[in-house]
PDB file of C-alpha atoms in Angstrom:
ATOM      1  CA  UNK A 682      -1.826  -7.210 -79.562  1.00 61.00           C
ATOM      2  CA  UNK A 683      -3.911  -8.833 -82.399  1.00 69.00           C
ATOM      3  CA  UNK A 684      -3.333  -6.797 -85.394  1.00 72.00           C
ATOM      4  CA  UNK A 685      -7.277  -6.585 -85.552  1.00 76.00           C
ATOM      5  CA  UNK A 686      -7.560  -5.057 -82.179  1.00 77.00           C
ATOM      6  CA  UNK A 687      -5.106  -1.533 -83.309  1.00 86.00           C
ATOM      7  CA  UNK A 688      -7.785   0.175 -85.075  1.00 88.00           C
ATOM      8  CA  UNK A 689      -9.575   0.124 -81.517  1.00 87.00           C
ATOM      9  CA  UNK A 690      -6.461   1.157 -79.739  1.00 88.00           C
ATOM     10  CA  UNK A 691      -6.432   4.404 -82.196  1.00 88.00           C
ATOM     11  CA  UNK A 692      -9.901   4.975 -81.636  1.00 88.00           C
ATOM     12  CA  UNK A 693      -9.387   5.055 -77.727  1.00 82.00           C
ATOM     13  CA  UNK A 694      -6.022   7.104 -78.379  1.00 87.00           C
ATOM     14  CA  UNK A 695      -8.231   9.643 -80.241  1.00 85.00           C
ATOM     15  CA  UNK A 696     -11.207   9.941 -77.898  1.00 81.00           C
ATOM     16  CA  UNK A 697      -8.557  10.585 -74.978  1.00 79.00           C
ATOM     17  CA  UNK A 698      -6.758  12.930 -77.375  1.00 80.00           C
ATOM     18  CA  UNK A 699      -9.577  14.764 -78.186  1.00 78.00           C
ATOM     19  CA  UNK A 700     -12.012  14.850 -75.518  1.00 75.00           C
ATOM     20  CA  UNK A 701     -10.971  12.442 -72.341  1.00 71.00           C
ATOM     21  CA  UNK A 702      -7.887  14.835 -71.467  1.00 68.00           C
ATOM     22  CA  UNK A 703     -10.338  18.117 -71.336  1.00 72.00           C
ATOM     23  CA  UNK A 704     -12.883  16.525 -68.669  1.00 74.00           C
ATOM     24  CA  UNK A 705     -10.838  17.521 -65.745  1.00 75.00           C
ATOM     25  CA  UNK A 706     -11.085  21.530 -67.530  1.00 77.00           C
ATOM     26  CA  UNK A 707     -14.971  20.733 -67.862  1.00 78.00           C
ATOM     27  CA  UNK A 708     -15.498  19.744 -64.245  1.00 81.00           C
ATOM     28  CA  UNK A 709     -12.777  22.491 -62.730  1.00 86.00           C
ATOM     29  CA  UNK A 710     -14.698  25.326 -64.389  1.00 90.00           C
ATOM     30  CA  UNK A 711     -17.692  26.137 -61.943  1.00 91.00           C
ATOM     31  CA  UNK A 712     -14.596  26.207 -59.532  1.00 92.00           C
ATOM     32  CA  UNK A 713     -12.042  28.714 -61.233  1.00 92.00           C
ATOM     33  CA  UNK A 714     -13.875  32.198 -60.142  1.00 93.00           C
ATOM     34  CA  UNK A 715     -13.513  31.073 -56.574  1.00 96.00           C
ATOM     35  CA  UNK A 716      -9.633  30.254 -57.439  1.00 95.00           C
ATOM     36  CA  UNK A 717     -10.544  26.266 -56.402  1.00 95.00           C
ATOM     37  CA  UNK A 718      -9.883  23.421 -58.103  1.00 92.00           C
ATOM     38  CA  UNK A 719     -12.589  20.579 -58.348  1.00 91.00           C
ATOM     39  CA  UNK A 720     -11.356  18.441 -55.187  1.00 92.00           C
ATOM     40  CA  UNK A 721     -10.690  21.534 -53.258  1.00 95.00           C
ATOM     41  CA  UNK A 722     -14.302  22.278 -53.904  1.00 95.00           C
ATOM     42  CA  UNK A 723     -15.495  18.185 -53.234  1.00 94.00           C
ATOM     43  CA  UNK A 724     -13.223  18.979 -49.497  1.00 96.00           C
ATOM     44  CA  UNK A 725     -15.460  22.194 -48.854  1.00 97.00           C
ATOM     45  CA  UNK A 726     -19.335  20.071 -49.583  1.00 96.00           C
ATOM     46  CA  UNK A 727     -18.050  17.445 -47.196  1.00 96.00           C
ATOM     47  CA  UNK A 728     -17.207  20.263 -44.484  1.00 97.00           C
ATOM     48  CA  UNK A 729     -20.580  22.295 -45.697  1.00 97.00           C
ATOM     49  CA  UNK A 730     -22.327  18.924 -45.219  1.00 96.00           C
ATOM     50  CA  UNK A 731     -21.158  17.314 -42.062  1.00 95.00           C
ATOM     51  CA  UNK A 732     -20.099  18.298 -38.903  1.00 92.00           C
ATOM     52  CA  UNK A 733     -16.881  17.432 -36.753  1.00 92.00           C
ATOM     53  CA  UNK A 734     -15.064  17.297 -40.089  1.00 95.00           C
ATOM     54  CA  UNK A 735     -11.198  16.164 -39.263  1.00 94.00           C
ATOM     55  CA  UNK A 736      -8.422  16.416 -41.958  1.00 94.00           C
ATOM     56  CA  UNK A 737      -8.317  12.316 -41.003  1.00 93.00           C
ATOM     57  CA  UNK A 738     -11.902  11.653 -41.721  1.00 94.00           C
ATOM     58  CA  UNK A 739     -11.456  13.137 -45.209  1.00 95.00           C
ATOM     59  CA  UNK A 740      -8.240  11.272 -45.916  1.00 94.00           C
ATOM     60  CA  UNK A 741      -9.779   8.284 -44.658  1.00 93.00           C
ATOM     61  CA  UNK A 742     -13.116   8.587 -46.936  1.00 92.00           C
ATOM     62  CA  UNK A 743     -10.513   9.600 -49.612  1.00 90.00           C
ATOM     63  CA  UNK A 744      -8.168   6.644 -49.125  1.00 88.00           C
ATOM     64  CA  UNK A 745      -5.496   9.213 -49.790  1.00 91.00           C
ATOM     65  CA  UNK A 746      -2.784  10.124 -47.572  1.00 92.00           C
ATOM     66  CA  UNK A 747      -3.119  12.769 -44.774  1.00 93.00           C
ATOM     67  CA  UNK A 748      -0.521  14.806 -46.126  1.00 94.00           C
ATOM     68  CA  UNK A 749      -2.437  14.626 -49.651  1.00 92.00           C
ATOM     69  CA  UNK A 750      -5.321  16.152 -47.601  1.00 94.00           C
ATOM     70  CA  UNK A 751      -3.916  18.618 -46.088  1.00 95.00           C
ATOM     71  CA  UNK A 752      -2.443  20.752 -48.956  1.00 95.00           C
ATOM     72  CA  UNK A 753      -5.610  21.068 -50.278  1.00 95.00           C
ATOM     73  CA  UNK A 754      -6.911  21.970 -46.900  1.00 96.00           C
ATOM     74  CA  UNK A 755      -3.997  24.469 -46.321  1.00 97.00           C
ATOM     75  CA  UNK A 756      -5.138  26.371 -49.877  1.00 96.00           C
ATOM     76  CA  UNK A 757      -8.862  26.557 -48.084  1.00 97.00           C
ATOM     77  CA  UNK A 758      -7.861  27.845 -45.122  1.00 97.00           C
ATOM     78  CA  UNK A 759      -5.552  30.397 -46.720  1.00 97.00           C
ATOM     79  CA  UNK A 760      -7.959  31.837 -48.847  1.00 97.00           C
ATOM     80  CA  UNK A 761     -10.738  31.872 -45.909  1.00 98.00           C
ATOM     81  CA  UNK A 762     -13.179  29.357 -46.993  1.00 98.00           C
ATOM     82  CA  UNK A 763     -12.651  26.922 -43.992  1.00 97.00           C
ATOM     83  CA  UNK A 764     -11.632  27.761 -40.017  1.00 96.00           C
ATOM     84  CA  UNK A 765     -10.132  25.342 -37.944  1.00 95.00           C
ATOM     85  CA  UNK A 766     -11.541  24.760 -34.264  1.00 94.00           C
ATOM     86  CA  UNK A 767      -9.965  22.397 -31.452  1.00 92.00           C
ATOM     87  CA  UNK A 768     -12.008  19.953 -29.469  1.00 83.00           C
ATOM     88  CA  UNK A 769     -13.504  20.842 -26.115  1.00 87.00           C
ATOM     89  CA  UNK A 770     -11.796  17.533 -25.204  1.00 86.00           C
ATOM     90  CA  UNK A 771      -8.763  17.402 -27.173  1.00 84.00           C
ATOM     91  CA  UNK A 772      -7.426  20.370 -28.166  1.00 81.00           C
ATOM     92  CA  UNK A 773      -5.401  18.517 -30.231  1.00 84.00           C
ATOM     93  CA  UNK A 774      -7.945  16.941 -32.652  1.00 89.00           C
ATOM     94  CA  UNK A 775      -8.981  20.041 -35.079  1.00 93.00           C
ATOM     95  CA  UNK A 776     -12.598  20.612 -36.500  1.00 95.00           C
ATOM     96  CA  UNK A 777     -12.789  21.761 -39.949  1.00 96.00           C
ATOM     97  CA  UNK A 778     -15.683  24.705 -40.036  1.00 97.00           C
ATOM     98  CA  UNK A 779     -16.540  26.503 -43.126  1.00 97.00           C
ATOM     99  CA  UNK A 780     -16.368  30.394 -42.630  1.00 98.00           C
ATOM    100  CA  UNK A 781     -19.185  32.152 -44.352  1.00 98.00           C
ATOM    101  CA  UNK A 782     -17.475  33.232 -47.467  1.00 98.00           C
ATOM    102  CA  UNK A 783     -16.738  28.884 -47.573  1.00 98.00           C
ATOM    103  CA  UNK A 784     -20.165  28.370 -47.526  1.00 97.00           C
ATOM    104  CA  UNK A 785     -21.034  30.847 -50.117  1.00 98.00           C
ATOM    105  CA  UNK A 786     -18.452  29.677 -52.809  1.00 97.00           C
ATOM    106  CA  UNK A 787     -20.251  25.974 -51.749  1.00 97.00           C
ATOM    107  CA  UNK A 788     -23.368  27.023 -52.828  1.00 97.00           C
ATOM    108  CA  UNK A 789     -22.494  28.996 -56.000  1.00 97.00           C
ATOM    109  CA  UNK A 790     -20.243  26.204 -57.389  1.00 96.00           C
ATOM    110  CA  UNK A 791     -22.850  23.751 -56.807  1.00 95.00           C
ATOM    111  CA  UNK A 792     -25.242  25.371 -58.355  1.00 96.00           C
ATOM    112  CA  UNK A 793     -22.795  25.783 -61.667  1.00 94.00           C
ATOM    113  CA  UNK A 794     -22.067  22.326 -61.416  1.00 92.00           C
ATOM    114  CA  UNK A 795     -25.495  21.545 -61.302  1.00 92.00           C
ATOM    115  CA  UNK A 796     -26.910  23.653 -64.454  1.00 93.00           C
ATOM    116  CA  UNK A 797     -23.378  21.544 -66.230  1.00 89.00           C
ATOM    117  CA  UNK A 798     -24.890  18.298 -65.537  1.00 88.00           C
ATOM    118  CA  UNK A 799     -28.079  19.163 -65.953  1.00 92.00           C
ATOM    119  CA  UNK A 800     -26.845  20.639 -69.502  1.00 90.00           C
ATOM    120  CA  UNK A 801     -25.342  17.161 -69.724  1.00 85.00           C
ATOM    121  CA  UNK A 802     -28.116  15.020 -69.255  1.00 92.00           C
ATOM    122  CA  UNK A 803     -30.508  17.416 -71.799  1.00 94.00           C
ATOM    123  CA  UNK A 804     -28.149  16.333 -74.385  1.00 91.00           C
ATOM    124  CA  UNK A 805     -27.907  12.755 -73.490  1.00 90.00           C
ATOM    125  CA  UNK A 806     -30.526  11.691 -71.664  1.00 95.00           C
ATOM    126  CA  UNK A 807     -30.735  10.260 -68.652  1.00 94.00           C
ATOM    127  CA  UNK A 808     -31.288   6.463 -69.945  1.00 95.00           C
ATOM    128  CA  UNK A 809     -27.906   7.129 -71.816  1.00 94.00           C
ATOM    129  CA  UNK A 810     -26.033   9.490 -68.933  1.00 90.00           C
ATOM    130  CA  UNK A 811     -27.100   5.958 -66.490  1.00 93.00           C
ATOM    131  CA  UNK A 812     -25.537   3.935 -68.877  1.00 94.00           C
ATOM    132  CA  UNK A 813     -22.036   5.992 -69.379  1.00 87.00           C
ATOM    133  CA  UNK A 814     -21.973   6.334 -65.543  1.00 87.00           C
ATOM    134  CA  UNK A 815     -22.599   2.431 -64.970  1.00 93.00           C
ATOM    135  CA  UNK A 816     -19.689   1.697 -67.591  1.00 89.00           C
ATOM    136  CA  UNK A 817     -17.455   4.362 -65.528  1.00 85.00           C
ATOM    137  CA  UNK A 818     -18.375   2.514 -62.758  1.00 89.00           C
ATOM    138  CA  UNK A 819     -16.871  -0.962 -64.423  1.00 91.00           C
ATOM    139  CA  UNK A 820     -14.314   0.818 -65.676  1.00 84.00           C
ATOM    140  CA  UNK A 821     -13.087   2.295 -62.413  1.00 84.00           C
ATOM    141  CA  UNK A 822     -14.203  -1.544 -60.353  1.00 85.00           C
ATOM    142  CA  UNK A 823     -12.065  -3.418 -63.156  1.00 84.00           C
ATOM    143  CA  UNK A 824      -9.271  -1.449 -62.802  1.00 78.00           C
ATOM    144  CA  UNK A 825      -8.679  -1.215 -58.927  1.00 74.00           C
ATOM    145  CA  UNK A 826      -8.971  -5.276 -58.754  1.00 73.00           C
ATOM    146  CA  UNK A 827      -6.230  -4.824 -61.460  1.00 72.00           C
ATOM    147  CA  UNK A 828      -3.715  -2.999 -58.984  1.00 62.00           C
TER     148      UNK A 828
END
């Protein structure tokens, strides 16, 4: 590395020491009360949203694995936010249905998550909050053609 080019390096080693490393506690919050974590809640909208939900269509949209999927799933199910209910066809294909109580701590977290962003873009602006997502955006395109 060009000896020009460190200063930069300790820049970007300070931002992620600082500030980068808490954004997963910023986006978890609106989550905690419900004893969720942030993709456990993204797993309960999809459900809330759609219906005939399998464990495989998440994993698929995901591009995770299906085991991945289903330990988040498991902590859902265990703490009553989501039901599971066979096919009339094939019993052995599983809907994912949120229970009442699911679709309660769906609607509460998103509205936390929504006064947070909002919150976000009244500091920023929304010019400014379109530009940081468009260079996430880069960010995230560069570095999958990187794998």
């Amino acid at each position: 590395m060009a000896e020009s080019a460190q200063p930069l390096l300790d820049a970007f080693i300070d931002v992620y020491m600082n500030s980068l490393k808490y954004l997963d506690e910023f986006v978890s919050e609106p989550a905690k009360e419900f004893h969720l974590s942030f993709e456990q809640y993204l797993i309960l909208r999809e459900i809330t949203k759609h219906r005939n939900v399998t464990l495989m269509d998440i994993a698929s949209q995901r591009q995770v694995t299906r085991s991945a999927i289903s330990r988040q799933i498991k902590v859902l199910l265990r703490q009553g936010y989501l039901r599971q209910q066979p096919d009339e066809n094939d019993r052995r294909r599983l809907y994912l249905l949120a229970t009442p109580a699911g679709i309660e701590a769906e609607r509460v977290i998103r509205q936390r998550i929504s006064r947070r962003f909002q919150g976000w873009v009244d500091v920023y602006g929304e010019d400014r909050a379109r530009e940081i997502l468009k260079f996430i955006q880069d960010f995230s395109q560069v570095t999958r053609l990187k794998k």
